[in-house]
PDB file of C-alpha atoms in Angstrom:
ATOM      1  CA  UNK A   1       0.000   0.000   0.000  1.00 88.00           C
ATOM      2  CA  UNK A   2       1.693   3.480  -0.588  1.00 95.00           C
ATOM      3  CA  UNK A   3       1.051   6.171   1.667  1.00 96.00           C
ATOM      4  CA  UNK A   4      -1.328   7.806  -0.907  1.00 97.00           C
ATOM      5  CA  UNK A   5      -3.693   4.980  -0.814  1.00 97.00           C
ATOM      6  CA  UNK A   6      -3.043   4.646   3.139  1.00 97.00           C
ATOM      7  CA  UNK A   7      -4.281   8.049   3.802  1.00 98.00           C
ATOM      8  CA  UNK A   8      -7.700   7.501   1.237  1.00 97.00           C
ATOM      9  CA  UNK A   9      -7.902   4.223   3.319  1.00 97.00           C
ATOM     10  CA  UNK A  10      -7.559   5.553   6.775  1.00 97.00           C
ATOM     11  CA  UNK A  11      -9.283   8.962   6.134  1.00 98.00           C
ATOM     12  CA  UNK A  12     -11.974   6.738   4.609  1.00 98.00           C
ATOM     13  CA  UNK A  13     -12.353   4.840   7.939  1.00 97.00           C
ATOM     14  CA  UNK A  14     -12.461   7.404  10.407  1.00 97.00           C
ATOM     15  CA  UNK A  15     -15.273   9.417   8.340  1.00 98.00           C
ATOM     16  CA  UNK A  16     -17.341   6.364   7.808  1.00 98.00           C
ATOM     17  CA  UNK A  17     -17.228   5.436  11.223  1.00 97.00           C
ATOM     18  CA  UNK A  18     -17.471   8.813  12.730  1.00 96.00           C
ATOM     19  CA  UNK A  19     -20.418   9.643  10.475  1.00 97.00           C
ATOM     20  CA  UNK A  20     -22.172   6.417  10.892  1.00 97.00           C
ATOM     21  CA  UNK A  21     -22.430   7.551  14.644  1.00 96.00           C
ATOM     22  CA  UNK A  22     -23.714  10.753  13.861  1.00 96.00           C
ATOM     23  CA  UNK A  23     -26.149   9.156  11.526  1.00 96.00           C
ATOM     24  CA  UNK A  24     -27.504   6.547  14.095  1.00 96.00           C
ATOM     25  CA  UNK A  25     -27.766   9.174  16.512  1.00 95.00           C
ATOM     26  CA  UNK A  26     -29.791  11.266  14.432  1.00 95.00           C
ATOM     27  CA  UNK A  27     -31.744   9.271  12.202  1.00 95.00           C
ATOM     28  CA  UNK A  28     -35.378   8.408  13.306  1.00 91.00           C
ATOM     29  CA  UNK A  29     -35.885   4.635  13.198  1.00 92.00           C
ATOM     30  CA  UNK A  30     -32.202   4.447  14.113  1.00 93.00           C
ATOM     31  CA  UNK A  31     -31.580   1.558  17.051  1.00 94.00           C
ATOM     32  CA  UNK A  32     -28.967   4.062  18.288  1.00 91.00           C
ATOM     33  CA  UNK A  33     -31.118   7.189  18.183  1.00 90.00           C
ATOM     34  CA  UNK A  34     -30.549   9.994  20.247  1.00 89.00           C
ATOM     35  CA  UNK A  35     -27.526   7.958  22.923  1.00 89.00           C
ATOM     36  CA  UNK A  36     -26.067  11.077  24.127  1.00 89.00           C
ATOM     37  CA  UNK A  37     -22.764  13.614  23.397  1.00 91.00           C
ATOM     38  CA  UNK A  38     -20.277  10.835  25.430  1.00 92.00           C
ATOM     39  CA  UNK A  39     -21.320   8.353  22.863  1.00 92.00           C
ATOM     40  CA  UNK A  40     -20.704  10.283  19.693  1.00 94.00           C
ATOM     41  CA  UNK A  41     -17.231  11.617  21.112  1.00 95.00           C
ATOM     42  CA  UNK A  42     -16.052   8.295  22.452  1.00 94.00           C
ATOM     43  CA  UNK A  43     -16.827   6.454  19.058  1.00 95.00           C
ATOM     44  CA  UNK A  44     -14.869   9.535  16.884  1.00 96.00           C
ATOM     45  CA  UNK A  45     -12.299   8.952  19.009  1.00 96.00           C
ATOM     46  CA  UNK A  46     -11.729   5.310  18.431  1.00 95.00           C
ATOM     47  CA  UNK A  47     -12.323   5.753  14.829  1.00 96.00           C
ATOM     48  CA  UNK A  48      -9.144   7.704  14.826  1.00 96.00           C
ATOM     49  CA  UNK A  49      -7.446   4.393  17.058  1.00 95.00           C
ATOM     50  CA  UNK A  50      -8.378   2.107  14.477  1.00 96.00           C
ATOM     51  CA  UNK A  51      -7.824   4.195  11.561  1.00 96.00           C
ATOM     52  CA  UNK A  52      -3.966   4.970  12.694  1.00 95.00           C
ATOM     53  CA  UNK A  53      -3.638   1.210  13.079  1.00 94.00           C
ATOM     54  CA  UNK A  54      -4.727   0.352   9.892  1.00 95.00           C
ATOM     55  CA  UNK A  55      -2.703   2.419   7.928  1.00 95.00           C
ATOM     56  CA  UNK A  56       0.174   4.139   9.985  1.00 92.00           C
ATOM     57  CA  UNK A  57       2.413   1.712   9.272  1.00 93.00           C
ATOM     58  CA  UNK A  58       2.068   2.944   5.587  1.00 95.00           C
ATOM     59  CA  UNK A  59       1.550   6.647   5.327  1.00 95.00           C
ATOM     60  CA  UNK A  60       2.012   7.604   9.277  1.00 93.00           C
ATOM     61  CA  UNK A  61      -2.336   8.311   9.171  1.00 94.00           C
ATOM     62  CA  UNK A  62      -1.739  11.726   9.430  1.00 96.00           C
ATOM     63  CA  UNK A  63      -5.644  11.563   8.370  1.00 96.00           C
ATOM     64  CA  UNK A  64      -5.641  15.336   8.325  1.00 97.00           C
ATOM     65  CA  UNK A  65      -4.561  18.058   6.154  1.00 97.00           C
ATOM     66  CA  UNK A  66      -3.944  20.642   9.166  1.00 96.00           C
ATOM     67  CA  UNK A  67      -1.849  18.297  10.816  1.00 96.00           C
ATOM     68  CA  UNK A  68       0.064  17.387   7.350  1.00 97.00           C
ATOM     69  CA  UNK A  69       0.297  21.372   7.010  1.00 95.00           C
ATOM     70  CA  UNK A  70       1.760  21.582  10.678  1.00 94.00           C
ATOM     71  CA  UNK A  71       4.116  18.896  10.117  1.00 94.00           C
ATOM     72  CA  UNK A  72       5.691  20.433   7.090  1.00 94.00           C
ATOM     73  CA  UNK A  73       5.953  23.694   8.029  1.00 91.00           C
ATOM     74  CA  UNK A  74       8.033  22.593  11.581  1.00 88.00           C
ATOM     75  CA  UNK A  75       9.707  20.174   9.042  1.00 88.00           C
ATOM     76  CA  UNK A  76       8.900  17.107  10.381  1.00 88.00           C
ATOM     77  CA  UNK A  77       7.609  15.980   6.885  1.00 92.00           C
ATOM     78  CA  UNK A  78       7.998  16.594   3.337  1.00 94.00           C
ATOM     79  CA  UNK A  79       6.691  19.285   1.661  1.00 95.00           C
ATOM     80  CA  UNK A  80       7.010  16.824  -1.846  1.00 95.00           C
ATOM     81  CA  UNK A  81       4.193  14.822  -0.163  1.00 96.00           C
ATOM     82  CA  UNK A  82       1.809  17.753   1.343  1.00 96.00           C
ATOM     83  CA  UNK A  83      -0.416  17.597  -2.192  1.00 96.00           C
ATOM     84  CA  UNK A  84      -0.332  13.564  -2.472  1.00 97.00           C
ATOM     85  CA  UNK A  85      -1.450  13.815   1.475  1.00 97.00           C
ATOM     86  CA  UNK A  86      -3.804  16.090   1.056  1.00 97.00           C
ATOM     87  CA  UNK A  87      -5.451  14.717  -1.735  1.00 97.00           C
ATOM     88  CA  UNK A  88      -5.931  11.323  -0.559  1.00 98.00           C
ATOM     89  CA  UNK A  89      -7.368  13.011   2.695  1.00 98.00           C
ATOM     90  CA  UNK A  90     -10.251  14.927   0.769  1.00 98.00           C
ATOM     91  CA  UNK A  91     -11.084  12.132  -1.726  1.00 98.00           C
ATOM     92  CA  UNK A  92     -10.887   9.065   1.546  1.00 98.00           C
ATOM     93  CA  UNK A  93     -13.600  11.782   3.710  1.00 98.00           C
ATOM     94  CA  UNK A  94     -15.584  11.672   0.734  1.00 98.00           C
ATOM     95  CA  UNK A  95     -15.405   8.062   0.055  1.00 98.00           C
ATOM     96  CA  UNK A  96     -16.413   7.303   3.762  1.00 98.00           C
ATOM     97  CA  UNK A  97     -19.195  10.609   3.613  1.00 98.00           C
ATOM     98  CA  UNK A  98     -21.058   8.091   0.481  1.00 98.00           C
ATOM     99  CA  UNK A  99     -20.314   5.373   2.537  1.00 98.00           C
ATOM    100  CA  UNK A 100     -22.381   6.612   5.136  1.00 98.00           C
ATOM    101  CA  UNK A 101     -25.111   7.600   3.144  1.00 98.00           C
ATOM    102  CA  UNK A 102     -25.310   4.439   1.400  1.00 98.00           C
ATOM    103  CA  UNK A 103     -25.083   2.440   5.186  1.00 97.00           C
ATOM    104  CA  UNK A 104     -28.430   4.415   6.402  1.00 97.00           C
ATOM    105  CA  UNK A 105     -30.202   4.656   3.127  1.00 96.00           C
ATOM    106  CA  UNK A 106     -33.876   3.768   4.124  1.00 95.00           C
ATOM    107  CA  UNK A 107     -33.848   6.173   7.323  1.00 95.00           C
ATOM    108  CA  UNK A 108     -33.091   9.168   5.131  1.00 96.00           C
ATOM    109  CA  UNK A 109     -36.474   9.611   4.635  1.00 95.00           C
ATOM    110  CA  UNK A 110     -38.017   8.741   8.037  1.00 94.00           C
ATOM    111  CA  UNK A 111     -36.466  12.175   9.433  1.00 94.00           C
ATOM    112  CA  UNK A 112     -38.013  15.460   8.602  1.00 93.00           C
ATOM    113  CA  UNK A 113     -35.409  18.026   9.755  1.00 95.00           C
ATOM    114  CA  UNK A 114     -32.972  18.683   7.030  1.00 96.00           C
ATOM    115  CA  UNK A 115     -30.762  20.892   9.668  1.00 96.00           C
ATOM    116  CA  UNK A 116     -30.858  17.191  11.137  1.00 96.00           C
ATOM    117  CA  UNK A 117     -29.454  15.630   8.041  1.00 97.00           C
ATOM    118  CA  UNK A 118     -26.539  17.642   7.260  1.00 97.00           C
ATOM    119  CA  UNK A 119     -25.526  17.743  11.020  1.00 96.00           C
ATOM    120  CA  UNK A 120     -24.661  14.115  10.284  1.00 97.00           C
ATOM    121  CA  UNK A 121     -22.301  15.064   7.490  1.00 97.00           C
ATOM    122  CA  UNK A 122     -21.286  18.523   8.614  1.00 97.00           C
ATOM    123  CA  UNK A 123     -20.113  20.424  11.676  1.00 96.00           C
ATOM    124  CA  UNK A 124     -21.810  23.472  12.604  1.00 95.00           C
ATOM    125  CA  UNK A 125     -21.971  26.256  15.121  1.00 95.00           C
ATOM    126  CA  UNK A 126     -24.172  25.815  18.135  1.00 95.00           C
ATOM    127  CA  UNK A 127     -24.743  29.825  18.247  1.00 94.00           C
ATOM    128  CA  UNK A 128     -23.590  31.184  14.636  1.00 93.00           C
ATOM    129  CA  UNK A 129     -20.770  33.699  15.269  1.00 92.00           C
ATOM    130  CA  UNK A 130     -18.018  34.202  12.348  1.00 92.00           C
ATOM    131  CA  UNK A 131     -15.196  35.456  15.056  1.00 94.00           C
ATOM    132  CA  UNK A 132     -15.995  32.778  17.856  1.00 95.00           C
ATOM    133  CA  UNK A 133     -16.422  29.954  15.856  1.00 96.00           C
ATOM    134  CA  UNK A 134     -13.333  30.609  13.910  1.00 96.00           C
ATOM    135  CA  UNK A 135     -11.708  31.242  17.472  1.00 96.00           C
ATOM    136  CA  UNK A 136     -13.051  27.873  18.713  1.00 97.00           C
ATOM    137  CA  UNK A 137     -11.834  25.858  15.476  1.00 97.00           C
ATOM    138  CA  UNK A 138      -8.342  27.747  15.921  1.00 97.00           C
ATOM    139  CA  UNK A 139      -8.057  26.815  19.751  1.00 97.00           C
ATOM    140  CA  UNK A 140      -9.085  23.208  19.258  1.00 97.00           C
ATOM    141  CA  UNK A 141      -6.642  22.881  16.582  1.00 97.00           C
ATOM    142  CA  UNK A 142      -3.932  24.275  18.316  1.00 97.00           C
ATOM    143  CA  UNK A 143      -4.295  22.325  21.414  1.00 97.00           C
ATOM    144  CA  UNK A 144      -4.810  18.978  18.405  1.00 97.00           C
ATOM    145  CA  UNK A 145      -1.537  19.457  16.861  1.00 96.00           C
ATOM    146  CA  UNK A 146       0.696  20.902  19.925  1.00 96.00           C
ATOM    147  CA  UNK A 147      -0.346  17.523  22.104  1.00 95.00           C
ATOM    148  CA  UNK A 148       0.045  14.774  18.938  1.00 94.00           C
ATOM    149  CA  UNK A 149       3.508  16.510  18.678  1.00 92.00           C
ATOM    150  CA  UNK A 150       4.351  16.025  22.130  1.00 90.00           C
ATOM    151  CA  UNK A 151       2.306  11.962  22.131  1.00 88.00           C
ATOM    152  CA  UNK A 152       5.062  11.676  19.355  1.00 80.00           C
ATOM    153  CA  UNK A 153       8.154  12.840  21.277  1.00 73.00           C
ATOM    154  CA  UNK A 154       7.515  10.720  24.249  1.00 67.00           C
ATOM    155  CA  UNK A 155       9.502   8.018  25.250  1.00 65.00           C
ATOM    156  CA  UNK A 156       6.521   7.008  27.845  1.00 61.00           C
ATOM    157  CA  UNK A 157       4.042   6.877  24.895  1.00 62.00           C
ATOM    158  CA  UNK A 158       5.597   4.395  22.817  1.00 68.00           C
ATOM    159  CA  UNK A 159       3.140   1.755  21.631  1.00 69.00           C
ATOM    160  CA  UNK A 160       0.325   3.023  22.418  1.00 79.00           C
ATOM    161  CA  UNK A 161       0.460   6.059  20.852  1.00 86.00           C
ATOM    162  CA  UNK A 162      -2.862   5.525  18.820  1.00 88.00           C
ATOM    163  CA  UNK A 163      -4.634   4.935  21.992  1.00 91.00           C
ATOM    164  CA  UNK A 164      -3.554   8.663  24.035  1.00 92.00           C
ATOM    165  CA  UNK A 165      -4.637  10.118  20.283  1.00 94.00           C
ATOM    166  CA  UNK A 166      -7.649   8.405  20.498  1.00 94.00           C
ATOM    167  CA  UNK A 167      -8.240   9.899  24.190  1.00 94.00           C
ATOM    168  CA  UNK A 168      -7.090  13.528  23.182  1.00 95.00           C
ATOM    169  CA  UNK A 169      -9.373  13.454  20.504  1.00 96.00           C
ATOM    170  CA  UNK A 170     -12.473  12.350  22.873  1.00 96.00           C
ATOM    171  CA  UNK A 171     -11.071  14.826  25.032  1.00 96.00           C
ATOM    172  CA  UNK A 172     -11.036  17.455  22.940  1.00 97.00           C
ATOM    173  CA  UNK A 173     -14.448  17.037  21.885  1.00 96.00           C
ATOM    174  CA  UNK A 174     -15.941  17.254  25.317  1.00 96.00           C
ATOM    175  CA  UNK A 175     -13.776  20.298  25.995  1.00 96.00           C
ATOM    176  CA  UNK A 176     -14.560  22.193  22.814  1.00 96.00           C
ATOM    177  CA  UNK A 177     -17.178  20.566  20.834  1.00 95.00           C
ATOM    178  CA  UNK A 178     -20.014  22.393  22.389  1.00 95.00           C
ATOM    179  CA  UNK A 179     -19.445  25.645  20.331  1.00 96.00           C
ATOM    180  CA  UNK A 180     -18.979  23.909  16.863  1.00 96.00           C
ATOM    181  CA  UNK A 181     -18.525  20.365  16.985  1.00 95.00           C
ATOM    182  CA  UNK A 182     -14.529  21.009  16.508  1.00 93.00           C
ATOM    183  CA  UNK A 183     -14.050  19.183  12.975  1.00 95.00           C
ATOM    184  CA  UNK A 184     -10.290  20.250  13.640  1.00 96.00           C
ATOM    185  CA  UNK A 185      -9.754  18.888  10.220  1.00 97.00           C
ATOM    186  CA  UNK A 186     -10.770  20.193   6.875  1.00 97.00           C
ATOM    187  CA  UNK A 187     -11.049  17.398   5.079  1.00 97.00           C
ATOM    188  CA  UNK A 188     -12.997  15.657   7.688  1.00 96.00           C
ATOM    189  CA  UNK A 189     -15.922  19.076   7.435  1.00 97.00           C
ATOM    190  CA  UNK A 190     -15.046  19.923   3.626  1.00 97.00           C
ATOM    191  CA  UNK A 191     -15.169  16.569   1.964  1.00 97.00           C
ATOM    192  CA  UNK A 192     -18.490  15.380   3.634  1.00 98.00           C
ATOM    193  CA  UNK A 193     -19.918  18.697   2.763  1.00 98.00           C
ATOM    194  CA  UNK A 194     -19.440  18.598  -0.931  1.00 98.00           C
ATOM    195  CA  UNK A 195     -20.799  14.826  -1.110  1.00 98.00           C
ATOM    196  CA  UNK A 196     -23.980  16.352   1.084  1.00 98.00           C
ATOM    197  CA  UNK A 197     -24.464  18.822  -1.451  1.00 97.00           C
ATOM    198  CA  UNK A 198     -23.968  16.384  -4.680  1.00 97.00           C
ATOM    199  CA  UNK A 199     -26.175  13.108  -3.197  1.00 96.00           C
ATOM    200  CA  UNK A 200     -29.636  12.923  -3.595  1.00 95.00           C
ATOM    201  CA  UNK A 201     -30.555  12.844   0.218  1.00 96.00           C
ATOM    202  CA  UNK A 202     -33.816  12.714   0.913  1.00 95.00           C
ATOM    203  CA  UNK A 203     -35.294  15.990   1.828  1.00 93.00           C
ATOM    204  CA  UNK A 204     -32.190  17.842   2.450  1.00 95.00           C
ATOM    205  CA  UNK A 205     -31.569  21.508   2.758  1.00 93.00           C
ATOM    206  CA  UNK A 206     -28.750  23.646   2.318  1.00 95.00           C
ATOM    207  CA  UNK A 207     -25.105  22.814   2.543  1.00 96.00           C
ATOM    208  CA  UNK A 208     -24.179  25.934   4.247  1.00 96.00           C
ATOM    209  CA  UNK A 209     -21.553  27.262   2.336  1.00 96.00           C
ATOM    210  CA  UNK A 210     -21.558  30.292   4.078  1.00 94.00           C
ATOM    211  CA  UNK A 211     -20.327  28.737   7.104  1.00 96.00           C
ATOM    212  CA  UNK A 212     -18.223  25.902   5.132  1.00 96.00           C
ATOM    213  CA  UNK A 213     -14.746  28.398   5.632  1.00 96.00           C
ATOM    214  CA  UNK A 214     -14.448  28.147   9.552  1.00 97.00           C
ATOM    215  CA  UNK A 215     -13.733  24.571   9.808  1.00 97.00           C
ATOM    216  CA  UNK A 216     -11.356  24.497   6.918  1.00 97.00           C
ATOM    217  CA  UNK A 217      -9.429  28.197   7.519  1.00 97.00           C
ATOM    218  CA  UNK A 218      -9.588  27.522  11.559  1.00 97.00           C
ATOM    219  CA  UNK A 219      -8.257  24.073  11.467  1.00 97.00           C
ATOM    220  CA  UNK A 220      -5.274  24.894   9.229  1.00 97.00           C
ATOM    221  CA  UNK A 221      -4.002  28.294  11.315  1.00 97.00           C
ATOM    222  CA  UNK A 222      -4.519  26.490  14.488  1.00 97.00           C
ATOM    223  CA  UNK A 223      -2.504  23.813  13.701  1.00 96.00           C
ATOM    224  CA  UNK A 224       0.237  25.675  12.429  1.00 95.00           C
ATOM    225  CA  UNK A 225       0.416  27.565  15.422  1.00 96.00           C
ATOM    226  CA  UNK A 226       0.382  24.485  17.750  1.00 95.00           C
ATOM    227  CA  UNK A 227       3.479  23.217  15.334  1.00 94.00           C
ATOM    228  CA  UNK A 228       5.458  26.926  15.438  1.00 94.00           C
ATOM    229  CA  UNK A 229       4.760  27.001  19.657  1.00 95.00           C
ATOM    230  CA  UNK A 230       5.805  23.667  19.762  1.00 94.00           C
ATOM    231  CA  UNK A 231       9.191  24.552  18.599  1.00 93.00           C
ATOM    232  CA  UNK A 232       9.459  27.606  20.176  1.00 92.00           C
ATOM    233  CA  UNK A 233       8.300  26.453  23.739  1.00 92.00           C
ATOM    234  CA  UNK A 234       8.944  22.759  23.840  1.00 91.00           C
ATOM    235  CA  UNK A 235      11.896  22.734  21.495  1.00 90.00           C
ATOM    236  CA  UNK A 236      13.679  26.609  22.523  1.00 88.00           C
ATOM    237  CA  UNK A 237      13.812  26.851  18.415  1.00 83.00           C
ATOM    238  CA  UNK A 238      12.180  30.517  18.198  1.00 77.00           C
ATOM    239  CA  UNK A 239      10.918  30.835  14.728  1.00 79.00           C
ATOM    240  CA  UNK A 240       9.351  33.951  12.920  1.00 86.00           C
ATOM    241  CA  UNK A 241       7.045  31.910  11.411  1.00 87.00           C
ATOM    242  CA  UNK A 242       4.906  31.615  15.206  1.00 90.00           C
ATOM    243  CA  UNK A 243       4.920  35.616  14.940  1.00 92.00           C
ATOM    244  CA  UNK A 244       4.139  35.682  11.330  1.00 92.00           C
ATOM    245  CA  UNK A 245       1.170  32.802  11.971  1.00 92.00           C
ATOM    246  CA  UNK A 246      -0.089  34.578  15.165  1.00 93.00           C
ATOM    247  CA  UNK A 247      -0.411  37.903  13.028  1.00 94.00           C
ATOM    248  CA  UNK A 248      -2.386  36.365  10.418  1.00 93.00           C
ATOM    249  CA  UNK A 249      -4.780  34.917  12.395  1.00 94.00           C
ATOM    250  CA  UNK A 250      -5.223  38.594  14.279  1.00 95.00           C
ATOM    251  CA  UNK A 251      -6.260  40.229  10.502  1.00 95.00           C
ATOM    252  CA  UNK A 252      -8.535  36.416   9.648  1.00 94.00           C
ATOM    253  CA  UNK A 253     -10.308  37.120  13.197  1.00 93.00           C
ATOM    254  CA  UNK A 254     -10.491  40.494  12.519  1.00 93.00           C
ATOM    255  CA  UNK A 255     -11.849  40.596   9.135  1.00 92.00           C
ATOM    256  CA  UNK A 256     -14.209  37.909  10.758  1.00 90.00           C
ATOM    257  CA  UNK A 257     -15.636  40.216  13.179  1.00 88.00           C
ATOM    258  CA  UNK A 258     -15.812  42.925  10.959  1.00 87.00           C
ATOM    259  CA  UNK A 259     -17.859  41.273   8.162  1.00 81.00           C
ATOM    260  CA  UNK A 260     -20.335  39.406  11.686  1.00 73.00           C
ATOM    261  CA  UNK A 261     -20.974  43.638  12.426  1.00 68.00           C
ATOM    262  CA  UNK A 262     -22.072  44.151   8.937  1.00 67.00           C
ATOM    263  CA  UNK A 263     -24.196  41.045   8.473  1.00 63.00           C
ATOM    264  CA  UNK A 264     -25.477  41.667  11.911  1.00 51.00           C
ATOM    265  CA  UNK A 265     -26.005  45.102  10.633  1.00 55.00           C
ATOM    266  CA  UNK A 266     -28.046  44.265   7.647  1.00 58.00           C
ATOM    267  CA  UNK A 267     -30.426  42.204   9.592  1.00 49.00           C
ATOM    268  CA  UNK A 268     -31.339  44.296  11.924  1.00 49.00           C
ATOM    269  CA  UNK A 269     -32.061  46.414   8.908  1.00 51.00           C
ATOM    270  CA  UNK A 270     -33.855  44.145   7.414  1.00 52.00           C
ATOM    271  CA  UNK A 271     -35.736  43.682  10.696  1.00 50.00           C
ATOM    272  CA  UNK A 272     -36.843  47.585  10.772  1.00 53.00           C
ATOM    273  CA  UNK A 273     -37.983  47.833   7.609  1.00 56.00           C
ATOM    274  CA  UNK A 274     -40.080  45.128   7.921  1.00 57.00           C
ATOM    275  CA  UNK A 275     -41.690  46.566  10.835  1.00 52.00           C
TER     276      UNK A 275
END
């Protein structure tokens, strides 16, 4: 297996798994319906266990393209592989997003809500706010990238390395999934998106492409900070790029905020006029 195929493969996995617990928590009908935030956190989390023992061995399941960002830009891997990487991530969440669809295809239909439907695919925010939930997606991401560099350094970590990820990701979804569901990967949010918006799922809304930036734009700045502070803290290696990366994501928060004032703006416009 080459590591292109190993990171379709693995992505594949942890999507179809991942998603299949989102679907049988959400779907009416479902057997699983409705079993609580634990259970959808603890089974993400071992999707990510089993997908990094499946294919680790052949690409290193990096599974993510923030984290294969991160990686090269502390230069821990290759930029020559970034696009192979990344490709294979955004075509395996896809794979595993039709997957899913195909695993609950009779319950489609049993479930009204279409906000319902694309929750399965999609993360969203729990109160939509451009500046916080970019904030949220950044933090998460940090933390993500910062502790799998630090699981990787550790001599007390050694074999069971896909386990503590598997914990830090269930942790990190209980810490910060309440705000947005922390996809803390782009290709895990972007790819499931797009086959939402192609499949013909019964009675299904919008796609929301208006909020489809903050878990792809968050994830990637957040990990590259977590890499940069990881080399400047752990490591004593200061690097401009942690300035350069913290800078940027002042002016992407700012411009954020700036454009949540003027849509705020324009509905409570709206609003008046209609009264």
């Amino acid at each position: 297996m080459t590591a292109f195929i190993g990171e379709i493969v693995g992505t594949a996995i942890l999507i179809f798994i991942g998603c299949s617990v989102c679907a049988g928590a959400s779907l009416k009908k479902s057997y699983s319906y409705n079993p609580g935030w634990f259970s959808i956190q603890f089974a993400w989390g071992f999707a990510v266990v089993l997908a990094i023992f499946m294919v680790g061995k052949y690409s290193g399941a990096h599974l993510n393209p923030a984290v294969t960002l991160a990686f090269a830009f502390t230069g821990a891997f290759s930029w020559s592989l970034v696009p192979t990487y990344m490709v294979g991530q955004f075509l395996g969440a896809m794979i595993g997003a039709v997957a899913v669809f195909l695993h609950y295809l009779p319950h489609w239909k049993e479930t009204e809500d279409p906000n319902v439907k694309l929750g399965i695919f999609v993360t969203g925010p729990a109160i939509p706010h451009s500046f916080a939930n970019l904030l949220s997606e950044i933090f998460a991401t940090f933390v993500l990238v910062l502790s799998l560099l630090s699981i990787g350094a550790s001599e007390f970590t050694k074999g069971l390395q896909p386990i503590m990820v598997g914990f830090l990701i269930i942790t990190l979804g209980l810490a910060f999934g309440g705000t947005t569901g922390s996809a803390m990967n782009p290709a895990r949010d972007l790819g499931p998106r797009i086959v939402h918006f192609l499949l013909p799922i019964p009675g299904k809304g919008s796609s929301n492409w208006k909020y489809a930036w903050v878990p792809v734009v968050g994830p990637l700045l957040g990990g590259c900070c977590g890499g940069f502070f990881y080399q400047a803290v752990f490591l004593g290696k200061m690097v401009p790029q942690l300035i350069l990366t913290i800078g940027l994501i002042v002016i992407v928060l700012v411009v954020a905020r700036m454009a949540g004032l003027k849509t705020h703006k324009k509905l409570l416009l709206e609003m008046n006029a209609q009264v």
